[in-house]
PDB file of C-alpha atoms and ligand atoms in Angstrom:
ATOM      1  CA  MET A   1     -88.261 116.376 -10.429  1.00 49.00           C
ATOM      2  CA  SER A   2     -87.539 114.180  -7.426  1.00 59.00           C
ATOM      3  CA  ALA A   3     -84.932 115.663  -5.102  1.00 65.00           C
ATOM      4  CA  ASN A   4     -83.156 112.378  -4.589  1.00 92.00           C
ATOM      5  CA  ARG A   5     -82.498 111.313  -8.182  1.00 96.00           C
ATOM      6  CA  ILE A   6     -78.754 111.308  -8.695  1.00 97.00           C
ATOM      7  CA  ALA A   7     -76.419 110.691 -11.609  1.00 98.00           C
ATOM      8  CA  VAL A   8     -73.073 109.098 -10.810  1.00 98.00           C
ATOM      9  CA  MET A   9     -70.077 109.691 -13.071  1.00 98.00           C
ATOM     10  CA  ALA A  10     -67.255 107.168 -12.728  1.00 98.00           C
ATOM     11  CA  SER A  11     -64.140 106.228 -14.695  1.00 98.00           C
ATOM     12  CA  GLY A  12     -62.809 103.271 -12.732  1.00 98.00           C
ATOM     13  CA  LYS A  13     -63.434 100.450 -10.340  1.00 98.00           C
ATOM     14  CA  GLY A  14     -66.703 101.773  -9.000  1.00 98.00           C
ATOM     15  CA  SER A  15     -66.252 100.818  -5.351  1.00 98.00           C
ATOM     16  CA  ASN A  16     -67.684 104.174  -4.219  1.00 98.00           C
ATOM     17  CA  LEU A  17     -70.632 103.722  -6.569  1.00 98.00           C
ATOM     18  CA  LYS A  18     -71.154 100.272  -5.072  1.00 98.00           C
ATOM     19  CA  ALA A  19     -71.013 101.670  -1.523  1.00 98.00           C
ATOM     20  CA  ILE A  20     -73.653 104.273  -2.430  1.00 98.00           C
ATOM     21  CA  LEU A  21     -75.903 101.682  -4.093  1.00 98.00           C
ATOM     22  CA  GLN A  22     -75.590  99.326  -1.126  1.00 98.00           C
ATOM     23  CA  ALA A  23     -76.289 102.077   1.413  1.00 98.00           C
ATOM     24  CA  ALA A  24     -79.370 103.070  -0.609  1.00 97.00           C
ATOM     25  CA  GLU A  25     -80.496  99.430  -0.728  1.00 97.00           C
ATOM     26  CA  ARG A  26     -80.136  99.181   3.061  1.00 97.00           C
ATOM     27  CA  GLY A  27     -82.236 102.316   3.467  1.00 96.00           C
ATOM     28  CA  GLU A  28     -79.318 104.289   4.922  1.00 96.00           C
ATOM     29  CA  CYS A  29     -78.929 106.765   2.071  1.00 97.00           C
ATOM     30  CA  PRO A  30     -82.066 108.251   0.494  1.00 95.00           C
ATOM     31  CA  VAL A  31     -80.787 108.420  -3.064  1.00 96.00           C
ATOM     32  CA  ASN A  32     -82.110 106.948  -6.257  1.00 96.00           C
ATOM     33  CA  VAL A  33     -79.181 106.314  -8.575  1.00 98.00           C
ATOM     34  CA  GLN A  34     -80.991 106.889 -11.839  1.00 98.00           C
ATOM     35  CA  LEU A  35     -78.067 107.197 -14.204  1.00 98.00           C
ATOM     36  CA  VAL A  36     -74.425 106.119 -14.301  1.00 98.00           C
ATOM     37  CA  ILE A  37     -72.124 107.632 -16.915  1.00 98.00           C
ATOM     38  CA  SER A  38     -68.589 106.502 -17.649  1.00 98.00           C
ATOM     39  CA  ASP A  39     -66.029 107.918 -20.048  1.00 98.00           C
ATOM     40  CA  LYS A  40     -64.218 104.551 -20.120  1.00 98.00           C
ATOM     41  CA  ALA A  41     -65.705 101.610 -22.033  1.00 98.00           C
ATOM     42  CA  ASP A  42     -64.009  99.060 -19.772  1.00 98.00           C
ATOM     43  CA  ALA A  43     -64.725 100.759 -16.433  1.00 98.00           C
ATOM     44  CA  PRO A  44     -65.809  98.104 -13.902  1.00 98.00           C
ATOM     45  CA  ALA A  45     -68.169 100.793 -12.557  1.00 98.00           C
ATOM     46  CA  LEU A  46     -70.437 100.106 -15.573  1.00 98.00           C
ATOM     47  CA  LYS A  47     -70.861  96.483 -14.480  1.00 98.00           C
ATOM     48  CA  VAL A  48     -71.433  97.537 -10.870  1.00 98.00           C
ATOM     49  CA  ALA A  49     -74.264  99.768 -12.116  1.00 98.00           C
ATOM     50  CA  LYS A  50     -75.789  97.125 -14.401  1.00 98.00           C
ATOM     51  CA  ASP A  51     -75.609  94.419 -11.709  1.00 98.00           C
ATOM     52  CA  ALA A  52     -77.432  96.737  -9.310  1.00 98.00           C
ATOM     53  CA  GLY A  53     -80.180  97.388 -11.861  1.00 97.00           C
ATOM     54  CA  VAL A  54     -79.513 101.105 -12.376  1.00 98.00           C
ATOM     55  CA  ALA A  55     -82.065 102.345 -14.936  1.00 94.00           C
ATOM     56  CA  ASP A  56     -79.665 104.115 -17.316  1.00 97.00           C
ATOM     57  CA  VAL A  57     -76.057 102.985 -17.661  1.00 98.00           C
ATOM     58  CA  LEU A  58     -74.151 104.916 -20.278  1.00 98.00           C
ATOM     59  CA  PHE A  59     -70.672 104.835 -21.778  1.00 98.00           C
ATOM     60  CA  LEU A  60     -69.911 108.040 -23.675  1.00 98.00           C
ATOM     61  CA  ASN A  61     -66.681 108.121 -25.646  1.00 98.00           C
ATOM     62  CA  PRO A  62     -64.848 111.463 -25.338  1.00 98.00           C
ATOM     63  CA  LYS A  63     -63.058 110.741 -28.635  1.00 98.00           C
ATOM     64  CA  GLU A  64     -66.364 111.027 -30.477  1.00 98.00           C
ATOM     65  CA  TYR A  65     -66.771 114.687 -29.512  1.00 98.00           C
ATOM     66  CA  PRO A  66     -64.844 117.651 -30.900  1.00 98.00           C
ATOM     67  CA  ASP A  67     -63.903 119.051 -27.506  1.00 97.00           C
ATOM     68  CA  ARG A  68     -64.436 118.855 -23.745  1.00 96.00           C
ATOM     69  CA  ALA A  69     -67.451 121.186 -23.787  1.00 97.00           C
ATOM     70  CA  ALA A  70     -69.233 119.081 -26.444  1.00 98.00           C
ATOM     71  CA  PHE A  71     -68.606 115.863 -24.503  1.00 98.00           C
ATOM     72  CA  ASP A  72     -69.813 117.457 -21.271  1.00 98.00           C
ATOM     73  CA  ALA A  73     -72.900 118.816 -23.070  1.00 98.00           C
ATOM     74  CA  ALA A  74     -73.808 115.245 -24.085  1.00 98.00           C
ATOM     75  CA  CYS A  75     -73.407 114.155 -20.450  1.00 98.00           C
ATOM     76  CA  ALA A  76     -75.551 117.107 -19.330  1.00 98.00           C
ATOM     77  CA  GLU A  77     -78.320 116.152 -21.776  1.00 98.00           C
ATOM     78  CA  ALA A  78     -78.393 112.596 -20.422  1.00 98.00           C
ATOM     79  CA  ILE A  79     -78.439 113.881 -16.827  1.00 98.00           C
ATOM     80  CA  GLU A  80     -81.329 116.274 -17.519  1.00 97.00           C
ATOM     81  CA  GLN A  81     -83.276 113.670 -19.469  1.00 97.00           C
ATOM     82  CA  ALA A  82     -82.947 111.306 -16.522  1.00 97.00           C
ATOM     83  CA  GLY A  83     -84.294 114.052 -14.241  1.00 97.00           C
ATOM     84  CA  CYS A  84     -81.292 114.000 -11.934  1.00 97.00           C
ATOM     85  CA  GLN A  85     -80.835 116.875  -9.566  1.00 92.00           C
ATOM     86  CA  TRP A  86     -77.430 115.921  -8.197  1.00 96.00           C
ATOM     87  CA  ILE A  87     -74.283 114.755  -9.942  1.00 98.00           C
ATOM     88  CA  VAL A  88     -72.013 112.587  -7.862  1.00 98.00           C
ATOM     89  CA  LEU A  89     -68.461 112.077  -9.075  1.00 98.00           C
ATOM     90  CA  ALA A  90     -67.080 108.749  -7.890  1.00 98.00           C
ATOM     91  CA  GLY A  91     -63.612 108.276  -9.308  1.00 98.00           C
ATOM     92  CA  TYR A  92     -64.441 110.367 -12.383  1.00 98.00           C
ATOM     93  CA  MET A  93     -61.042 111.308 -13.761  1.00 96.00           C
ATOM     94  CA  ARG A  94     -61.927 113.942 -16.372  1.00 97.00           C
ATOM     95  CA  ILE A  95     -61.787 117.648 -15.670  1.00 96.00           C
ATOM     96  CA  LEU A  96     -65.238 119.176 -16.178  1.00 98.00           C
ATOM     97  CA  SER A  97     -65.773 122.142 -18.489  1.00 98.00           C
ATOM     98  CA  GLY A  98     -66.798 125.531 -17.124  1.00 97.00           C
ATOM     99  CA  GLU A  99     -70.112 125.269 -19.008  1.00 98.00           C
ATOM    100  CA  PHE A 100     -70.980 121.988 -17.272  1.00 98.00           C
ATOM    101  CA  ILE A 101     -70.046 123.340 -13.844  1.00 98.00           C
ATOM    102  CA  ALA A 102     -72.105 126.508 -14.386  1.00 97.00           C
ATOM    103  CA  ARG A 103     -75.103 124.476 -15.628  1.00 97.00           C
ATOM    104  CA  PHE A 104     -75.169 122.427 -12.408  1.00 97.00           C
ATOM    105  CA  ARG A 105     -73.779 125.015  -9.991  1.00 94.00           C
ATOM    106  CA  ASN A 106     -73.529 123.642  -6.413  1.00 92.00           C
ATOM    107  CA  CYS A 107     -75.112 120.355  -7.481  1.00 95.00           C
ATOM    108  CA  ILE A 108     -71.941 118.454  -8.389  1.00 97.00           C
ATOM    109  CA  ILE A 109     -70.057 116.717  -5.622  1.00 97.00           C
ATOM    110  CA  ASN A 110     -66.756 114.911  -5.679  1.00 98.00           C
ATOM    111  CA  ILE A 111     -64.779 112.632  -3.420  1.00 98.00           C
ATOM    112  CA  HIS A 112     -61.024 113.068  -3.301  1.00 98.00           C
ATOM    113  CA  PRO A 113     -58.515 110.715  -1.636  1.00 98.00           C
ATOM    114  CA  ALA A 114     -56.624 113.338   0.397  1.00 98.00           C
ATOM    115  CA  LEU A 115     -57.255 116.178   2.819  1.00 98.00           C
ATOM    116  CA  LEU A 116     -57.661 119.097   0.411  1.00 98.00           C
ATOM    117  CA  PRO A 117     -56.166 121.566  -0.233  1.00 98.00           C
ATOM    118  CA  SER A 118     -53.233 119.159   0.230  1.00 98.00           C
ATOM    119  CA  PHE A 119     -52.547 116.808  -2.656  1.00 98.00           C
ATOM    120  CA  PRO A 120     -55.042 117.791  -5.356  1.00 98.00           C
ATOM    121  CA  GLY A 121     -54.882 116.041  -8.726  1.00 97.00           C
ATOM    122  CA  ALA A 122     -55.009 112.540 -10.089  1.00 96.00           C
ATOM    123  CA  HIS A 123     -52.338 110.924  -7.862  1.00 98.00           C
ATOM    124  CA  ALA A 124     -53.282 112.146  -4.411  1.00 98.00           C
ATOM    125  CA  VAL A 125     -52.471 108.940  -2.532  1.00 98.00           C
ATOM    126  CA  ARG A 126     -49.076 108.538  -4.199  1.00 98.00           C
ATOM    127  CA  ASP A 127     -48.299 112.228  -3.668  1.00 98.00           C
ATOM    128  CA  ALA A 128     -49.144 112.136   0.064  1.00 98.00           C
ATOM    129  CA  LEU A 129     -46.968 109.074   0.543  1.00 98.00           C
ATOM    130  CA  ALA A 130     -44.061 110.539  -1.434  1.00 98.00           C
ATOM    131  CA  TYR A 131     -44.287 113.803   0.518  1.00 98.00           C
ATOM    132  CA  GLY A 132     -44.029 111.913   3.795  1.00 98.00           C
ATOM    133  CA  ALA A 133     -47.376 113.063   5.169  1.00 98.00           C
ATOM    134  CA  LYS A 134     -48.250 111.349   8.453  1.00 98.00           C
ATOM    135  CA  ILE A 135     -51.971 111.969   8.110  1.00 98.00           C
ATOM    136  CA  THR A 136     -53.972 112.031   4.925  1.00 98.00           C
ATOM    137  CA  GLY A 137     -57.613 111.209   4.301  1.00 98.00           C
ATOM    138  CA  VAL A 138     -60.754 111.860   2.331  1.00 98.00           C
ATOM    139  CA  THR A 139     -62.490 115.057   1.256  1.00 98.00           C
ATOM    140  CA  VAL A 140     -66.048 115.370  -0.043  1.00 98.00           C
ATOM    141  CA  HIS A 141     -66.547 118.717  -1.741  1.00 98.00           C
ATOM    142  CA  LEU A 142     -68.685 120.672  -4.152  1.00 97.00           C
ATOM    143  CA  VAL A 143     -67.195 121.083  -7.601  1.00 97.00           C
ATOM    144  CA  ASP A 144     -66.400 124.537  -8.897  1.00 96.00           C
ATOM    145  CA  GLU A 145     -64.056 125.862 -11.596  1.00 96.00           C
ATOM    146  CA  VAL A 146     -60.935 125.276  -9.501  1.00 96.00           C
ATOM    147  CA  VAL A 147     -59.895 121.624  -9.846  1.00 96.00           C
ATOM    148  CA  ASP A 148     -60.318 119.957  -6.423  1.00 97.00           C
ATOM    149  CA  GLY A 149     -60.997 123.424  -5.028  1.00 96.00           C
ATOM    150  CA  GLY A 150     -64.741 123.729  -4.331  1.00 97.00           C
ATOM    151  CA  PRO A 151     -66.361 124.202  -0.896  1.00 97.00           C
ATOM    152  CA  ILE A 152     -65.574 121.313   1.453  1.00 97.00           C
ATOM    153  CA  LEU A 153     -68.573 119.380   2.772  1.00 97.00           C
ATOM    154  CA  ALA A 154     -66.705 116.890   4.942  1.00 97.00           C
ATOM    155  CA  GLN A 155     -63.301 115.419   5.660  1.00 98.00           C
ATOM    156  CA  PHE A 156     -62.109 112.251   7.319  1.00 98.00           C
ATOM    157  CA  SER A 157     -58.517 111.643   8.364  1.00 98.00           C
ATOM    158  CA  VAL A 158     -56.560 108.456   7.681  1.00 98.00           C
ATOM    159  CA  PRO A 159     -53.144 108.004   9.373  1.00 98.00           C
ATOM    160  CA  VAL A 160     -50.250 106.978   7.146  1.00 98.00           C
ATOM    161  CA  GLN A 161     -48.355 103.944   8.465  1.00 98.00           C
ATOM    162  CA  SER A 162     -44.576 103.686   8.150  1.00 97.00           C
ATOM    163  CA  ASP A 163     -44.791 100.536   6.009  1.00 97.00           C
ATOM    164  CA  ASP A 164     -47.612 101.784   3.773  1.00 98.00           C
ATOM    165  CA  THR A 165     -47.498 101.255   0.030  1.00 98.00           C
ATOM    166  CA  GLU A 166     -49.718 103.268  -2.288  1.00 98.00           C
ATOM    167  CA  GLU A 167     -52.012 100.244  -2.450  1.00 98.00           C
ATOM    168  CA  SER A 168     -52.291  99.636   1.305  1.00 98.00           C
ATOM    169  CA  LEU A 169     -52.884 103.324   1.992  1.00 98.00           C
ATOM    170  CA  HIS A 170     -55.459 103.614  -0.801  1.00 98.00           C
ATOM    171  CA  ASN A 171     -57.256 100.539   0.583  1.00 98.00           C
ATOM    172  CA  ARG A 172     -57.732 102.264   3.953  1.00 98.00           C
ATOM    173  CA  ILE A 173     -58.726 105.500   2.239  1.00 98.00           C
ATOM    174  CA  HIS A 174     -61.269 103.583   0.165  1.00 98.00           C
ATOM    175  CA  ALA A 175     -62.732 102.065   3.360  1.00 98.00           C
ATOM    176  CA  ALA A 176     -63.142 105.588   4.775  1.00 98.00           C
ATOM    177  CA  GLU A 177     -64.658 106.811   1.506  1.00 98.00           C
ATOM    178  CA  HIS A 178     -67.229 104.034   1.475  1.00 98.00           C
ATOM    179  CA  GLN A 179     -68.434 105.112   4.903  1.00 98.00           C
ATOM    180  CA  LEU A 180     -68.237 108.881   4.377  1.00 98.00           C
ATOM    181  CA  TYR A 181     -69.734 109.288   0.905  1.00 98.00           C
ATOM    182  CA  PRO A 182     -73.191 107.778   1.568  1.00 98.00           C
ATOM    183  CA  GLU A 183     -73.384 109.663   4.886  1.00 97.00           C
ATOM    184  CA  ILE A 184     -72.638 112.994   3.251  1.00 96.00           C
ATOM    185  CA  LEU A 185     -74.988 112.323   0.340  1.00 96.00           C
ATOM    186  CA  LYS A 186     -77.742 111.699   2.874  1.00 95.00           C
ATOM    187  CA  ARG A 187     -77.080 115.010   4.622  1.00 93.00           C
ATOM    188  CA  MET A 188     -76.795 116.812   1.310  1.00 90.00           C
ATOM    189  CA  ILE A 189     -80.021 115.377  -0.110  1.00 87.00           C
ATOM    190  CA  GLU A 190     -81.830 116.414   3.034  1.00 87.00           C
ATOM    191  CA  GLY A 191     -80.750 119.955   2.190  1.00 80.00           C
ATOM    192  CA  LYS A 192     -79.024 120.770   5.394  1.00 80.00           C
ATOM    193  CA  PHE A 193     -76.238 123.056   4.253  1.00 87.00           C
ATOM    194  CA  SER A 194     -75.769 126.494   2.819  1.00 90.00           C
ATOM    195  CA  ILE A 195     -72.790 128.093   1.104  1.00 91.00           C
ATOM    196  CA  GLU A 196     -71.391 131.229   2.749  1.00 93.00           C
ATOM    197  CA  ASP A 197     -68.570 132.640   0.628  1.00 90.00           C
ATOM    198  CA  ARG A 198     -66.668 129.449  -0.007  1.00 91.00           C
ATOM    199  CA  ARG A 199     -67.644 127.734   3.218  1.00 93.00           C
ATOM    200  CA  ALA A 200     -70.243 124.995   3.337  1.00 93.00           C
ATOM    201  CA  VAL A 201     -72.183 125.483   6.565  1.00 93.00           C
ATOM    202  CA  TRP A 202     -74.225 122.523   7.787  1.00 92.00           C
ATOM    203  CA  LYS A 203     -77.492 123.335   9.493  1.00 86.00           C
ATOM    204  CA  GLU A 204     -78.094 121.459  12.719  1.00 73.00           C
ATOM    205  CA  THR A 205     -81.368 119.506  12.890  1.00 58.00           C
TER     206      THR A 205
HETATM  207  C1  GAR B   1     -61.341 107.004  -5.119  1.00 74.66           C
HETATM  208  O1  GAR B   1     -60.352 106.796  -4.176  1.00 74.66           O
HETATM  209  C2  GAR B   1     -61.578 108.490  -5.344  1.00 74.66           C
HETATM  210  O2  GAR B   1     -61.387 109.253  -4.189  1.00 74.66           O
HETATM  211  C3  GAR B   1     -60.529 108.797  -6.380  1.00 74.66           C
HETATM  212  O3  GAR B   1     -60.554 107.705  -7.250  1.00 74.66           O
HETATM  213  C4  GAR B   1     -60.910 106.547  -6.512  1.00 74.66           C
HETATM  214  C5  GAR B   1     -62.034 105.846  -7.253  1.00 74.66           C
HETATM  215  O4  GAR B   1     -62.291 104.602  -6.679  1.00 74.66           O
HETATM  216  N1  GAR B   1     -60.805 110.040  -7.046  1.00 74.66           N
HETATM  217  C6  GAR B   1     -59.858 110.860  -7.450  1.00 74.66           C
HETATM  218  O5  GAR B   1     -58.679 110.623  -7.362  1.00 74.66           O
HETATM  219  C7  GAR B   1     -60.374 112.140  -8.087  1.00 74.66           C
HETATM  220  N2  GAR B   1     -59.305 113.078  -8.219  1.00 74.66           N
HETATM  221  P1  GAR B   1     -63.592 103.784  -7.099  1.00 74.66           P
HETATM  222  O6  GAR B   1     -63.647 103.762  -8.622  1.00 74.66           O
HETATM  223  O7  GAR B   1     -63.344 102.389  -6.538  1.00 74.66           O
HETATM  224  O8  GAR B   1     -64.780 104.458  -6.490  1.00 74.66           O
END
């Protein structure tokens, strides 16, 4: 199995997927996006993947499975068949089952639009704005059983401006995400971190 074959799971726009694909195309991120899975039939991320020529582009409908674990097992089958070693969540808005997380322990990474542990959940940008935070940002982390709670690989701060709307703030967060995610994937693929307790420790090269 090649160490740089990744599966991307996405529910939405797919701008992070696009940033990863473009960085790979430019030779800046040594990943081979082999498979893209979405749980939403109309996710623009599916078109992003098809336009980029990703080998396997899959919509799986959660409603066709009896429960979360069965849906996740179907995703896991597709990921293993595609020979992917890493699972990259890019705006994937479903909570993963414990079985899925255990099957791919320390191989699932997520990007979250806030500085965790502040503002976990599905509305992180809105929540940071409503709270009156002056600085928010982006977190890239490993996925474990605690939602938005796995070991942090990297963070990037984004100042909140006094006239920000959710949209304007999310636009700047997206810009930071598009830079950070390919960079961290590159470091991760090159195997330069270890997990000590819950801390991700990067090895210097
Ligand atoms: C990104 O901002 C990502 O951080 C966020 O969804 C957006 C997806 O954008 N993820 C979460 O909120 C996960 N809790 P994209 O579809 O354009 O990549």
